[in-house]
Short mmCIF file of C-alpha atoms in Angstrom, two decimals:
data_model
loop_
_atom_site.label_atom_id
_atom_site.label_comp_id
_atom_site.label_asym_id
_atom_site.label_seq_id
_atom_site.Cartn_x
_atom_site.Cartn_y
_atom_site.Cartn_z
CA UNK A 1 0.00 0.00 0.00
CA UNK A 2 1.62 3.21 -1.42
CA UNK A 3 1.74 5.95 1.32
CA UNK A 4 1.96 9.76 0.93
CA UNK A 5 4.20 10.49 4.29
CA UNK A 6 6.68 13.47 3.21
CA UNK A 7 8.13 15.72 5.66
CA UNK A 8 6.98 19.48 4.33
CA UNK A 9 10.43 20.08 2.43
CA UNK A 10 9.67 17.39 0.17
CA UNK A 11 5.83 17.88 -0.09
CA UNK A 12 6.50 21.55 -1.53
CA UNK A 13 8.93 20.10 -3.98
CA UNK A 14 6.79 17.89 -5.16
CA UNK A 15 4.46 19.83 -5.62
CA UNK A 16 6.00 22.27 -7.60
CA UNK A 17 7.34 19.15 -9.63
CA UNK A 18 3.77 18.51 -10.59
CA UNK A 19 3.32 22.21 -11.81
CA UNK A 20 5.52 21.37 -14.29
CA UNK A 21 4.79 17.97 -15.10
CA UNK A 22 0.95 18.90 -16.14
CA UNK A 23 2.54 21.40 -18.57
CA UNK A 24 4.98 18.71 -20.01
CA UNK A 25 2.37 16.03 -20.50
CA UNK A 26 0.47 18.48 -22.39
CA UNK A 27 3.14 19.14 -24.89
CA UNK A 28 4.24 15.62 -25.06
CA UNK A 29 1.14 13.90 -25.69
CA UNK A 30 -0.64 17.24 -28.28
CA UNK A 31 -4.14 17.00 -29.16
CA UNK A 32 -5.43 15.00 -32.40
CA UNK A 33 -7.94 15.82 -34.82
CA UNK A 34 -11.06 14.14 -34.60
CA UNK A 35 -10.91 12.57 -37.97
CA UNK A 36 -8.01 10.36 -36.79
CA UNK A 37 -8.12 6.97 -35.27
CA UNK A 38 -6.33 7.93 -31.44
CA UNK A 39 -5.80 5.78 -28.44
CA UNK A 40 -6.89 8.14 -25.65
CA UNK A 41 -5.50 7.40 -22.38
CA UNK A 42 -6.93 9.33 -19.13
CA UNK A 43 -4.89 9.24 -15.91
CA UNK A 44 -6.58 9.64 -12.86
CA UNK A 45 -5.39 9.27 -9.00
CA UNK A 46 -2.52 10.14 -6.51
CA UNK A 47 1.28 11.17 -6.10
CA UNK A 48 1.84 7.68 -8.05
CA UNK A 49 -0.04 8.55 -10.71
CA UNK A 50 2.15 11.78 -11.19
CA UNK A 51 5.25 9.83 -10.86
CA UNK A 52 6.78 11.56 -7.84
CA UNK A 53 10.34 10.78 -6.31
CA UNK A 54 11.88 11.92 -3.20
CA UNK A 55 14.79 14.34 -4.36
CA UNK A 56 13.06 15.96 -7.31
CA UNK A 57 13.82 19.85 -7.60
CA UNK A 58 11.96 22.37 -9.00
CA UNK A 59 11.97 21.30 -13.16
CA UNK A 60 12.19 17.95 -12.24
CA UNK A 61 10.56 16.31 -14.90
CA UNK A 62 8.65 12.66 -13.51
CA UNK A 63 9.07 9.35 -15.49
CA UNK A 64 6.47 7.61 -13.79
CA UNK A 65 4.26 4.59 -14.64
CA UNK A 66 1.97 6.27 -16.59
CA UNK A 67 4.76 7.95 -19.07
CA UNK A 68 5.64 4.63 -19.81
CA UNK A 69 2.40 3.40 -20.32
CA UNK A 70 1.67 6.50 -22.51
CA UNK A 71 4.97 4.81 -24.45
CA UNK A 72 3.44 1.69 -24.23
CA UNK A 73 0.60 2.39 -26.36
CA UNK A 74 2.46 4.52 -28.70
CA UNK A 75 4.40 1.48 -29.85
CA UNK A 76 0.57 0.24 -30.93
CA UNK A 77 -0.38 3.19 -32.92
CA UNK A 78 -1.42 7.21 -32.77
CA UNK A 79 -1.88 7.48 -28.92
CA UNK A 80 -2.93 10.96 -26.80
CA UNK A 81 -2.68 11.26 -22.93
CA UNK A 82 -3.98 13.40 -20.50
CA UNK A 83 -3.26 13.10 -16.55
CA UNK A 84 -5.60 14.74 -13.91
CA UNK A 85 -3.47 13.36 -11.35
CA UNK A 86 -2.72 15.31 -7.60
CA UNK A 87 -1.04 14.93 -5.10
CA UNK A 88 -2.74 14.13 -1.70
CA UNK A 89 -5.79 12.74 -3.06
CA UNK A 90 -7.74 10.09 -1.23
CA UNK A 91 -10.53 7.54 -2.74
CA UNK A 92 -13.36 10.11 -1.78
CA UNK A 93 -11.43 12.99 -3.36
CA UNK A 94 -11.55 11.49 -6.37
CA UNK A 95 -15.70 10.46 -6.32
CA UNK A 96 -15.37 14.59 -5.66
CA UNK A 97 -13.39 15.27 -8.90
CA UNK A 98 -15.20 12.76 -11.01
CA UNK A 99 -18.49 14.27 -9.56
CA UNK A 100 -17.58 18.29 -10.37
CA UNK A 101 -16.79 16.79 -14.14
CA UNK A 102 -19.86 14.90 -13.88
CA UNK A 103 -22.00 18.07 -12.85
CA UNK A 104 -19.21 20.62 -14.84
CA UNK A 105 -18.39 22.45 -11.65
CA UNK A 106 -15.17 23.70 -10.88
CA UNK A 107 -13.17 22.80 -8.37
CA UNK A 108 -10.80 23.65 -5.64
CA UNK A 109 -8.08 22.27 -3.35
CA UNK A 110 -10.61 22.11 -0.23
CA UNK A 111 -13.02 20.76 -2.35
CA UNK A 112 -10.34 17.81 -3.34
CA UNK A 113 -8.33 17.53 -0.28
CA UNK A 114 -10.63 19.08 2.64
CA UNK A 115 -8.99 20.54 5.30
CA UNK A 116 -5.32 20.01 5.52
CA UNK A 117 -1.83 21.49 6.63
CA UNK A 118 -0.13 20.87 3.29
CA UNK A 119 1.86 23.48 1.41
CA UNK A 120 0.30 26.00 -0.66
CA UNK A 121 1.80 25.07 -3.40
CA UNK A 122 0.25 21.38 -3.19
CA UNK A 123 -2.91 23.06 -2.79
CA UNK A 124 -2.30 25.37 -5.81
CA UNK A 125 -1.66 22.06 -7.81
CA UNK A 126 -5.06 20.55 -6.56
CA UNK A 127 -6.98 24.12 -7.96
CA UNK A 128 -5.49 23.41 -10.73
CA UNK A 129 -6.62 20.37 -11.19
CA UNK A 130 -9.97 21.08 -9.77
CA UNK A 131 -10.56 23.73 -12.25
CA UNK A 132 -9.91 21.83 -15.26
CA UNK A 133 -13.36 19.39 -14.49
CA UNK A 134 -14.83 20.45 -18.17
CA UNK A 135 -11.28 19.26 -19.46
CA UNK A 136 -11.83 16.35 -17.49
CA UNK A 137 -15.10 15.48 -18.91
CA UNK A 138 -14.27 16.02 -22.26
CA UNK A 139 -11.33 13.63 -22.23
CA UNK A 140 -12.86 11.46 -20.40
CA UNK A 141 -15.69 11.09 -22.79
CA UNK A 142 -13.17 9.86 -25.84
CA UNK A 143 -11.18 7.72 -23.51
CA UNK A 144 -10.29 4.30 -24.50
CA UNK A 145 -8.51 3.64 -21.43
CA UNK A 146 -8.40 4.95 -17.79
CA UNK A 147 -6.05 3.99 -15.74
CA UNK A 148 -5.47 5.05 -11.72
CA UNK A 149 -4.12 4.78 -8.44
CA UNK A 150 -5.18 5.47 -5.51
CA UNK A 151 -5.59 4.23 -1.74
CA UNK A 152 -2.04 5.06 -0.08
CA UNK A 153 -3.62 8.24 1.31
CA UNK A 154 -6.37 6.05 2.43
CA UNK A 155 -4.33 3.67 4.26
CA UNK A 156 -1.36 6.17 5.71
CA UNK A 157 -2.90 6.69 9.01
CA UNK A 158 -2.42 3.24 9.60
CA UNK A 159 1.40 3.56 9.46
CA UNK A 160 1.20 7.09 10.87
CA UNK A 161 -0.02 5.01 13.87
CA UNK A 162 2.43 2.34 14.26
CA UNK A 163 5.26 3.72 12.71
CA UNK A 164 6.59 4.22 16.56
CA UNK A 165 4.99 1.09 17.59
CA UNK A 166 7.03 -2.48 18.14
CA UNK A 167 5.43 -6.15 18.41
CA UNK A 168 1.89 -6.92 19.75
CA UNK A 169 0.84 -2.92 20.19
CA UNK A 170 1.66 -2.70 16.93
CA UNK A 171 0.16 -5.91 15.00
CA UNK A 172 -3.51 -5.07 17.39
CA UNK A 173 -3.21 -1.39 15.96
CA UNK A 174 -3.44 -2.83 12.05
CA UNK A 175 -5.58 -5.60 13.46
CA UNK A 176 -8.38 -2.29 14.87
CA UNK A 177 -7.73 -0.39 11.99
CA UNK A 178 -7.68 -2.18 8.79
CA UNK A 179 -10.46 -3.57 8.25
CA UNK A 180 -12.67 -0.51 8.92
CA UNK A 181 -10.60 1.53 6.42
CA UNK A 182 -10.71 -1.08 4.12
CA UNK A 183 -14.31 -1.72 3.95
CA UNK A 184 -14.68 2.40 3.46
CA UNK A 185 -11.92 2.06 0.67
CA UNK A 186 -13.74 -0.22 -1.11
CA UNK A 187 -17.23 1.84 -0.63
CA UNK A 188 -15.89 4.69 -2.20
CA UNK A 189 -13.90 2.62 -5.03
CA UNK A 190 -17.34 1.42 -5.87
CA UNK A 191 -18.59 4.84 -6.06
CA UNK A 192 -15.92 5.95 -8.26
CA UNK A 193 -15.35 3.42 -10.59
CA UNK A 194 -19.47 4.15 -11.36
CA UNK A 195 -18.72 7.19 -11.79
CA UNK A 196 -16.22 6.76 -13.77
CA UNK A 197 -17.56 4.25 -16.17
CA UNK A 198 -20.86 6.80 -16.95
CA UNK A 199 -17.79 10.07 -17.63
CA UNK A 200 -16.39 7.32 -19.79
CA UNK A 201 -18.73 4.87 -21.44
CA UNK A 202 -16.31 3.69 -23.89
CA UNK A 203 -13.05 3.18 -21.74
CA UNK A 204 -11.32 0.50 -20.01
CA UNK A 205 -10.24 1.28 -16.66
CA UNK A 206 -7.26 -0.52 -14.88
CA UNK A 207 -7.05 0.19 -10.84
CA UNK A 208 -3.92 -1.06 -8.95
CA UNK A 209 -3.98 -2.49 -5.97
CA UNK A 210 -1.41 -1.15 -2.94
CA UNK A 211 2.24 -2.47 -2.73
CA UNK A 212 3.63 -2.56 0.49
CA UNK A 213 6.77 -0.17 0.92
CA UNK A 214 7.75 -1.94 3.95
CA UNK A 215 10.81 -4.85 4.20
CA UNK A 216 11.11 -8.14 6.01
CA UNK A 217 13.06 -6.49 9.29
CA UNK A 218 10.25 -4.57 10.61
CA UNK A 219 8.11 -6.05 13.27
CA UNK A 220 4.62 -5.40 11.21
CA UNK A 221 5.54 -6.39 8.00
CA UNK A 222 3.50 -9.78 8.30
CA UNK A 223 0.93 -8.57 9.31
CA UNK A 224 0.77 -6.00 6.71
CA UNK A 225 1.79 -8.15 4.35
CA UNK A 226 -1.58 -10.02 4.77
CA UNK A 227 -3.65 -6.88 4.24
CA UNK A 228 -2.34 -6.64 1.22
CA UNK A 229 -3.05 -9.65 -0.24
CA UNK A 230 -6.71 -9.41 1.49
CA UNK A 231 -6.98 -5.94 0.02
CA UNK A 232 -6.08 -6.94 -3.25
CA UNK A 233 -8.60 -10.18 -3.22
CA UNK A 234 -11.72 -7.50 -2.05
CA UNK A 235 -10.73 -5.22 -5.32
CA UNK A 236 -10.91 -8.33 -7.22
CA UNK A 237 -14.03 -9.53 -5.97
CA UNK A 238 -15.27 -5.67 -6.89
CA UNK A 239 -14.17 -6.02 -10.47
CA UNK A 240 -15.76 -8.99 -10.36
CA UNK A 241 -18.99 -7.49 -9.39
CA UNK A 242 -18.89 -4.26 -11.63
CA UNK A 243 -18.14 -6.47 -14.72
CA UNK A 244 -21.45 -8.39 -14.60
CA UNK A 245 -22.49 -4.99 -14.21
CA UNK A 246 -21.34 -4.27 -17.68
CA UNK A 247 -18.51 -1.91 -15.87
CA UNK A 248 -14.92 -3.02 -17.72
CA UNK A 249 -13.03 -2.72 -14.20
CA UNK A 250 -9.52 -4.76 -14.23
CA UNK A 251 -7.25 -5.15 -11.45
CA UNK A 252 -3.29 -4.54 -12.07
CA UNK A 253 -1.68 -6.52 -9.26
CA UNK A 254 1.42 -4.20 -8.82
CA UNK A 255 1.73 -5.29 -5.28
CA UNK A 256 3.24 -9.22 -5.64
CA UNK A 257 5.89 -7.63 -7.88
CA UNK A 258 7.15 -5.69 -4.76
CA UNK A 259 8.02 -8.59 -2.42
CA UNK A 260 11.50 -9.10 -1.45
CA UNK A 261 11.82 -6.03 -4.04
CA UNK A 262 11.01 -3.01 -1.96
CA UNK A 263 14.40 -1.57 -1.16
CA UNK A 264 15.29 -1.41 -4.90
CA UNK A 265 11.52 -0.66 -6.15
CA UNK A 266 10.43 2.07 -3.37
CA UNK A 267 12.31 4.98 -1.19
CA UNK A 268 11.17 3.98 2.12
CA UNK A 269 13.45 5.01 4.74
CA UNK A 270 12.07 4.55 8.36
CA UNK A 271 14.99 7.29 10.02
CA UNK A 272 14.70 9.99 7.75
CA UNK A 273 11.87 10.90 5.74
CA UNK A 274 8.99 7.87 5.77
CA UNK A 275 8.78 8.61 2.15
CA UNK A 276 7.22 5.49 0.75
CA UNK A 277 7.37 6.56 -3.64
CA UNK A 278 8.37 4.04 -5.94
CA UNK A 279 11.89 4.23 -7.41
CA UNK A 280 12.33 4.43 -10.67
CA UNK A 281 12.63 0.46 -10.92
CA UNK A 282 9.39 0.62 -9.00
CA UNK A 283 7.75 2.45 -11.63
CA UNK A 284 8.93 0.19 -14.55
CA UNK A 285 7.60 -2.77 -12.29
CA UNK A 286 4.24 -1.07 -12.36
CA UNK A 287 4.43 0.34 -15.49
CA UNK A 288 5.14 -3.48 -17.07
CA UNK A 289 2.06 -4.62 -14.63
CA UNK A 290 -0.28 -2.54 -16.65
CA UNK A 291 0.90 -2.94 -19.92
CA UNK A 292 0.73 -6.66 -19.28
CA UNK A 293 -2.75 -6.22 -18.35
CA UNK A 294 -3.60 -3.87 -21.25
CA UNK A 295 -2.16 -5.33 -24.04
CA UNK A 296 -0.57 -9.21 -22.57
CA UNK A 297 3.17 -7.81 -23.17
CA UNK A 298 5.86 -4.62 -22.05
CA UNK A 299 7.57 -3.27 -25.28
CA UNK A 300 11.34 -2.19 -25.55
CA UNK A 301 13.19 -0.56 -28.53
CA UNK A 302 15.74 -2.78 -29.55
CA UNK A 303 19.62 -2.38 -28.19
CA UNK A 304 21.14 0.31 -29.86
CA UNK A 305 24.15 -0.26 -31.64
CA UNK A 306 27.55 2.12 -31.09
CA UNK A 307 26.85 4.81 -33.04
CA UNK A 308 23.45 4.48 -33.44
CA UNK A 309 21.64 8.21 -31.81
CA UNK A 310 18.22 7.07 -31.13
CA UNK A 311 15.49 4.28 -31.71
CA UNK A 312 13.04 4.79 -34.61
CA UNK A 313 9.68 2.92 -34.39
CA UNK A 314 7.21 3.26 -37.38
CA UNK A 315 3.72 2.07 -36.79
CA UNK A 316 5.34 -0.25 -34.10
CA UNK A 317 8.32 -1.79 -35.93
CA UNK A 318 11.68 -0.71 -35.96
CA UNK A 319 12.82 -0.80 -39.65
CA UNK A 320 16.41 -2.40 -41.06
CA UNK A 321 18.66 0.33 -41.93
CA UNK A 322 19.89 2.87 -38.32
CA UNK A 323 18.63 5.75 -38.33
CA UNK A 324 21.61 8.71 -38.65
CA UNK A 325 21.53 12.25 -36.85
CA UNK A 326 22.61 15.87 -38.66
CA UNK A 327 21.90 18.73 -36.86
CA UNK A 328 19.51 17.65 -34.39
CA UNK A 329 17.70 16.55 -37.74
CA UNK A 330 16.97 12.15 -38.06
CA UNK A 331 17.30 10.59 -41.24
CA UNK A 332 16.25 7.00 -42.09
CA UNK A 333 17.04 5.18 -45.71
CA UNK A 334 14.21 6.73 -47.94
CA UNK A 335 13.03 2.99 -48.83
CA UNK A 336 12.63 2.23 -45.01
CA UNK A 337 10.50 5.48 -44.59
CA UNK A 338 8.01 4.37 -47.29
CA UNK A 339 7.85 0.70 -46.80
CA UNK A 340 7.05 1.76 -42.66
CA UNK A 341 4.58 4.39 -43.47
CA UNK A 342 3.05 2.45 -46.40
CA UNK A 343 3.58 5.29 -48.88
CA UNK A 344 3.68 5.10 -52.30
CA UNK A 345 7.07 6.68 -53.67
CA UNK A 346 8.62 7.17 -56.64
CA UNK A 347 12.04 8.06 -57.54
CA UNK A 348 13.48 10.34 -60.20
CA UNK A 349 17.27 9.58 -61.15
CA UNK A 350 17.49 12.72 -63.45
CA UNK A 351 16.68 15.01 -61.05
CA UNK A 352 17.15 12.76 -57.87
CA UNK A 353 13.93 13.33 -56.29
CA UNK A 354 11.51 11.05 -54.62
CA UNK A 355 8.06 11.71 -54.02
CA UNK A 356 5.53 9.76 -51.18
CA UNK A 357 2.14 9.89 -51.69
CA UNK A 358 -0.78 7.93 -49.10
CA UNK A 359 -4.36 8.86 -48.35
CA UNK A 360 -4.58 12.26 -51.11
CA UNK A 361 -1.04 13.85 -49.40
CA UNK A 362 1.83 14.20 -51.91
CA UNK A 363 5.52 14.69 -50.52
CA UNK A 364 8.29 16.00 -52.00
CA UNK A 365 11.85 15.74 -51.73
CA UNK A 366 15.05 16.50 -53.75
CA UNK A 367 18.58 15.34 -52.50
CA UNK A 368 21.04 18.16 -51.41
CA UNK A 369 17.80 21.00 -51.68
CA UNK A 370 17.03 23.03 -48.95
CA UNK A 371 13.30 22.89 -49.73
CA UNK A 372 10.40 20.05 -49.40
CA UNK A 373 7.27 20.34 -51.10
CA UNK A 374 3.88 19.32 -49.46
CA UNK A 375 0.63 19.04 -51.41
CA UNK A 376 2.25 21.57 -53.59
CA UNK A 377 3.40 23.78 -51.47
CA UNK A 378 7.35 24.53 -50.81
CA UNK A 379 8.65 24.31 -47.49
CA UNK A 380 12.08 25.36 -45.91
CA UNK A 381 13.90 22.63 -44.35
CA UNK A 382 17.56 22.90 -42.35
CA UNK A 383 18.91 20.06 -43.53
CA UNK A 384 18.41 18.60 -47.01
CA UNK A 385 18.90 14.85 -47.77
CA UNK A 386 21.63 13.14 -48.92
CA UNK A 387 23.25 10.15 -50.20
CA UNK A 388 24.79 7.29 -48.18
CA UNK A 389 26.48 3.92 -48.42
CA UNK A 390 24.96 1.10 -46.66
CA UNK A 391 27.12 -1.94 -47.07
CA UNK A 392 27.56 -1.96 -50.87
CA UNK A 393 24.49 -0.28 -51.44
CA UNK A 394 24.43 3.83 -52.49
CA UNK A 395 20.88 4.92 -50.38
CA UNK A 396 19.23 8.15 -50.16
CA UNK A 397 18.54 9.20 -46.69
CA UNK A 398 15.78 11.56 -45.83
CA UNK A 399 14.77 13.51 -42.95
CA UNK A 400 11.73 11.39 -41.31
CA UNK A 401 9.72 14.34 -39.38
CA UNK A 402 9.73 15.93 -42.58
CA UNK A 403 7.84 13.14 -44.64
CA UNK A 404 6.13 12.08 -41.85
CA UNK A 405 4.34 15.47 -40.57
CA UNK A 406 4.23 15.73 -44.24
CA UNK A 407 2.26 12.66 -44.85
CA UNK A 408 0.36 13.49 -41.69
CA UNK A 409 1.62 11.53 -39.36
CA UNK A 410 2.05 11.70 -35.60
CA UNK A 411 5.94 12.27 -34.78
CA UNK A 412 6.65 11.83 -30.92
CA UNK A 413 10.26 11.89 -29.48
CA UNK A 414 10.59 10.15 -25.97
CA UNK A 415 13.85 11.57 -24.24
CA UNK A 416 13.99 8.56 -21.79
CA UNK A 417 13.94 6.24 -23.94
CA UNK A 418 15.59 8.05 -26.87
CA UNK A 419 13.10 6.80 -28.91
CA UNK A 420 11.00 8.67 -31.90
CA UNK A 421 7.39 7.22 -32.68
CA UNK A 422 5.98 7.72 -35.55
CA UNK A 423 2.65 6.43 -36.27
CA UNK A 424 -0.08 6.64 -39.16
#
């Protein structure tokens, strides 16, 4: 069970983190046109779903489960994300935030996190999020997948009560407490996944269950332990129960991954902060949990070779020849770019050009010209293509955002993975 324990330091760097991150996620995952076929992916839930670490400064830029996920689906085609993620939220904060999308009412941070001693710049965060609940609706209504966490702020006054406790005090503490807040937990998950489900008819929603941060050592990890796994087996039985209800609900078990894992997968540190965040290798566990649910398998680019500047995957495959890099500019073997896009092209020896052409858009391109013609129309361009040997083969290479934004494609770079998507 993920819990949100910071000391105030941290909680204000976080929270300016997630300033930032909301602004990033916007311009990494832009808005499509209707007319196209998108994967829409809605992220709802807590400091997880944001993809907090202890440590991060202000620009900090997450890579959290849901980035990768976001990757995920972009190896399977044209994907868009939005997250509506903040920090501090509890199970009935979000039925409160799916409720002001529900009735289009705007939001704020007492409204999301009711009365609290956190930071004003967490609380700025949460009216931010608040007032974005016709964003919220709207996205939510073209989702084809929801995904969320959520229950660590639930559960944290649990360890905020035995966190200073040893042996029997503390094992009849979890003992008086668990249950109860389970039993609410899984009241209000009800409630929201309802919710949820009539804001997004159309969507599959994933929910993860609660990892336990906690190691072997401590004197309550057993017993803990065991509410985990009984936690995890009531949000079963209530997927269970919403899907005869015609309510897609699936479970992502995140929380057997973390056994014997949770020093390398979390940043729990009894002495000195109680922070209780994944690491990064805590987020790739979850991350692989999801995708694993959503589509039966985790995706990597291939190795890279030396030399080699970045991975290039076309409508999920990585084609034969490397890509190369000239002034910030990639270039893939002009054959590669059509055979992956499915373009028509035709090539002009006399005047060395080569022109794509798919769905009504023509594209063209002359080697060594500083110019690229779409639908007609000339375009600069910084760097024109060029000739190169492959083996014993003479291939023209062409810039790939250029005939793919040309051909109307979607072009996303991923800097973590160093990775470029490009998909029809």
């Amino acid at each position: 069970m993920q819990l949100n324990l910071r000391k105030p330091l941290t909680v204000i760097l976080s929270a300016i983190m997630v300033l930032t991150t909301i602004a990033s996620l916007a311009s990494a995952a832009p808005k499509e046109t209707e007319t196209k076929d998108v994967y829409r992916i809605v992220a709802l839930g807590d400091s997880v779903s944001v993809g907090y670490e202890p440590g991060m400064k202000t620009g900090s830029i997450p890579y959290g489960y849901v980035d990768r996920l976001y990757e995920q689906a972009l190896f399977h085609g044209r994907s868009e994300l939005a997250s509506y993620a903040v920090m501090g939220l509890t199970a009935p904060g979000l039925s409160t935030l799916l409720k002001g999308a529900a009735d289009a009412k705007k939001l704020t941070s007492a409204d999301l996190l009711g009365e609290t001693t956190l930071p004003a710049e967490v609380l700025q965060q949460a009216d931010s999020i608040g007032a974005k609940t016709p964003e919220l609706a709207a996205d939510l209504a073209q989702a084809n997948l929801v995904v969320l966490t959520i229950g660590g702020n639930d559960f944290s006054p649990i360890i905020k009560a035995i966190k200073d406790l040893t042996g029997d005090t503390a094992k009849q503490t979890i003992e008086n407490n668990f249950n109860i807040t389970m039993n609410n937990y899984a009241e209000s998950m009800d409630k929201v996944i309802k919710g949820l489900h009539l804001l997004a008819p159309n969507a599959q929603i994933v929910l993860a269950d609660q990892y336990l941060p906690l190691w072997e050592p401590l004197p309550y990890y057993s017993e803990l332990s065991n509410a985990v796994i009984t936690l995890a087996n009531r949000l079963d039985t209530l997927a269970e129960d919403l899907n005869k209800q015609d309510i897609p609900l699936k479970i992502a078990h995140v929380s057997p991954k973390f056994v014997k894992n949770e020093k390398k997968f979390t940043h729990f540190n009894v002495v000195e902060e109680f922070d209780t965040h994944p690491s990064q290798a805590g987020y790739e566990s979850i991350a692989q949990t999801f995708a694993e649910v959503i589509w039966k398998q985790y995706l990597k680019p291939a190795p890279r070779a030396s030399g080699v500047p970045i991975s290039i995957i076309i409508n999920g495959k990585e084609p034969p020849n490397k890509p190369t890099m000239i002034n910030n500019t990639t270039f893939l073997a002009l054959t590669d770019v059509a055979d992956a896009v499915g373009a028509e092209v035709k090539w002009t020896q006399k005047t060395k050009t080569a022109v794509f052409s798919k769905n009504g858009r023509v594209v063209s391109i002359t080697v060594g010209a500083k110019t690229i013609t779409i639908n007609g129309v000339s375009q600069p361009i910084s760097t024109p293509a060029y000739f190169q040997t492959v083996g014993k083969n003479l291939k023209t290479y062409v810039p790939l955002a250029v005939i793919s934004s040309g051909l109307d494609y979607q072009v996303v770079y991923r800097k973590n993975l160093l990775a470029a998507f490009i998909n029809s």
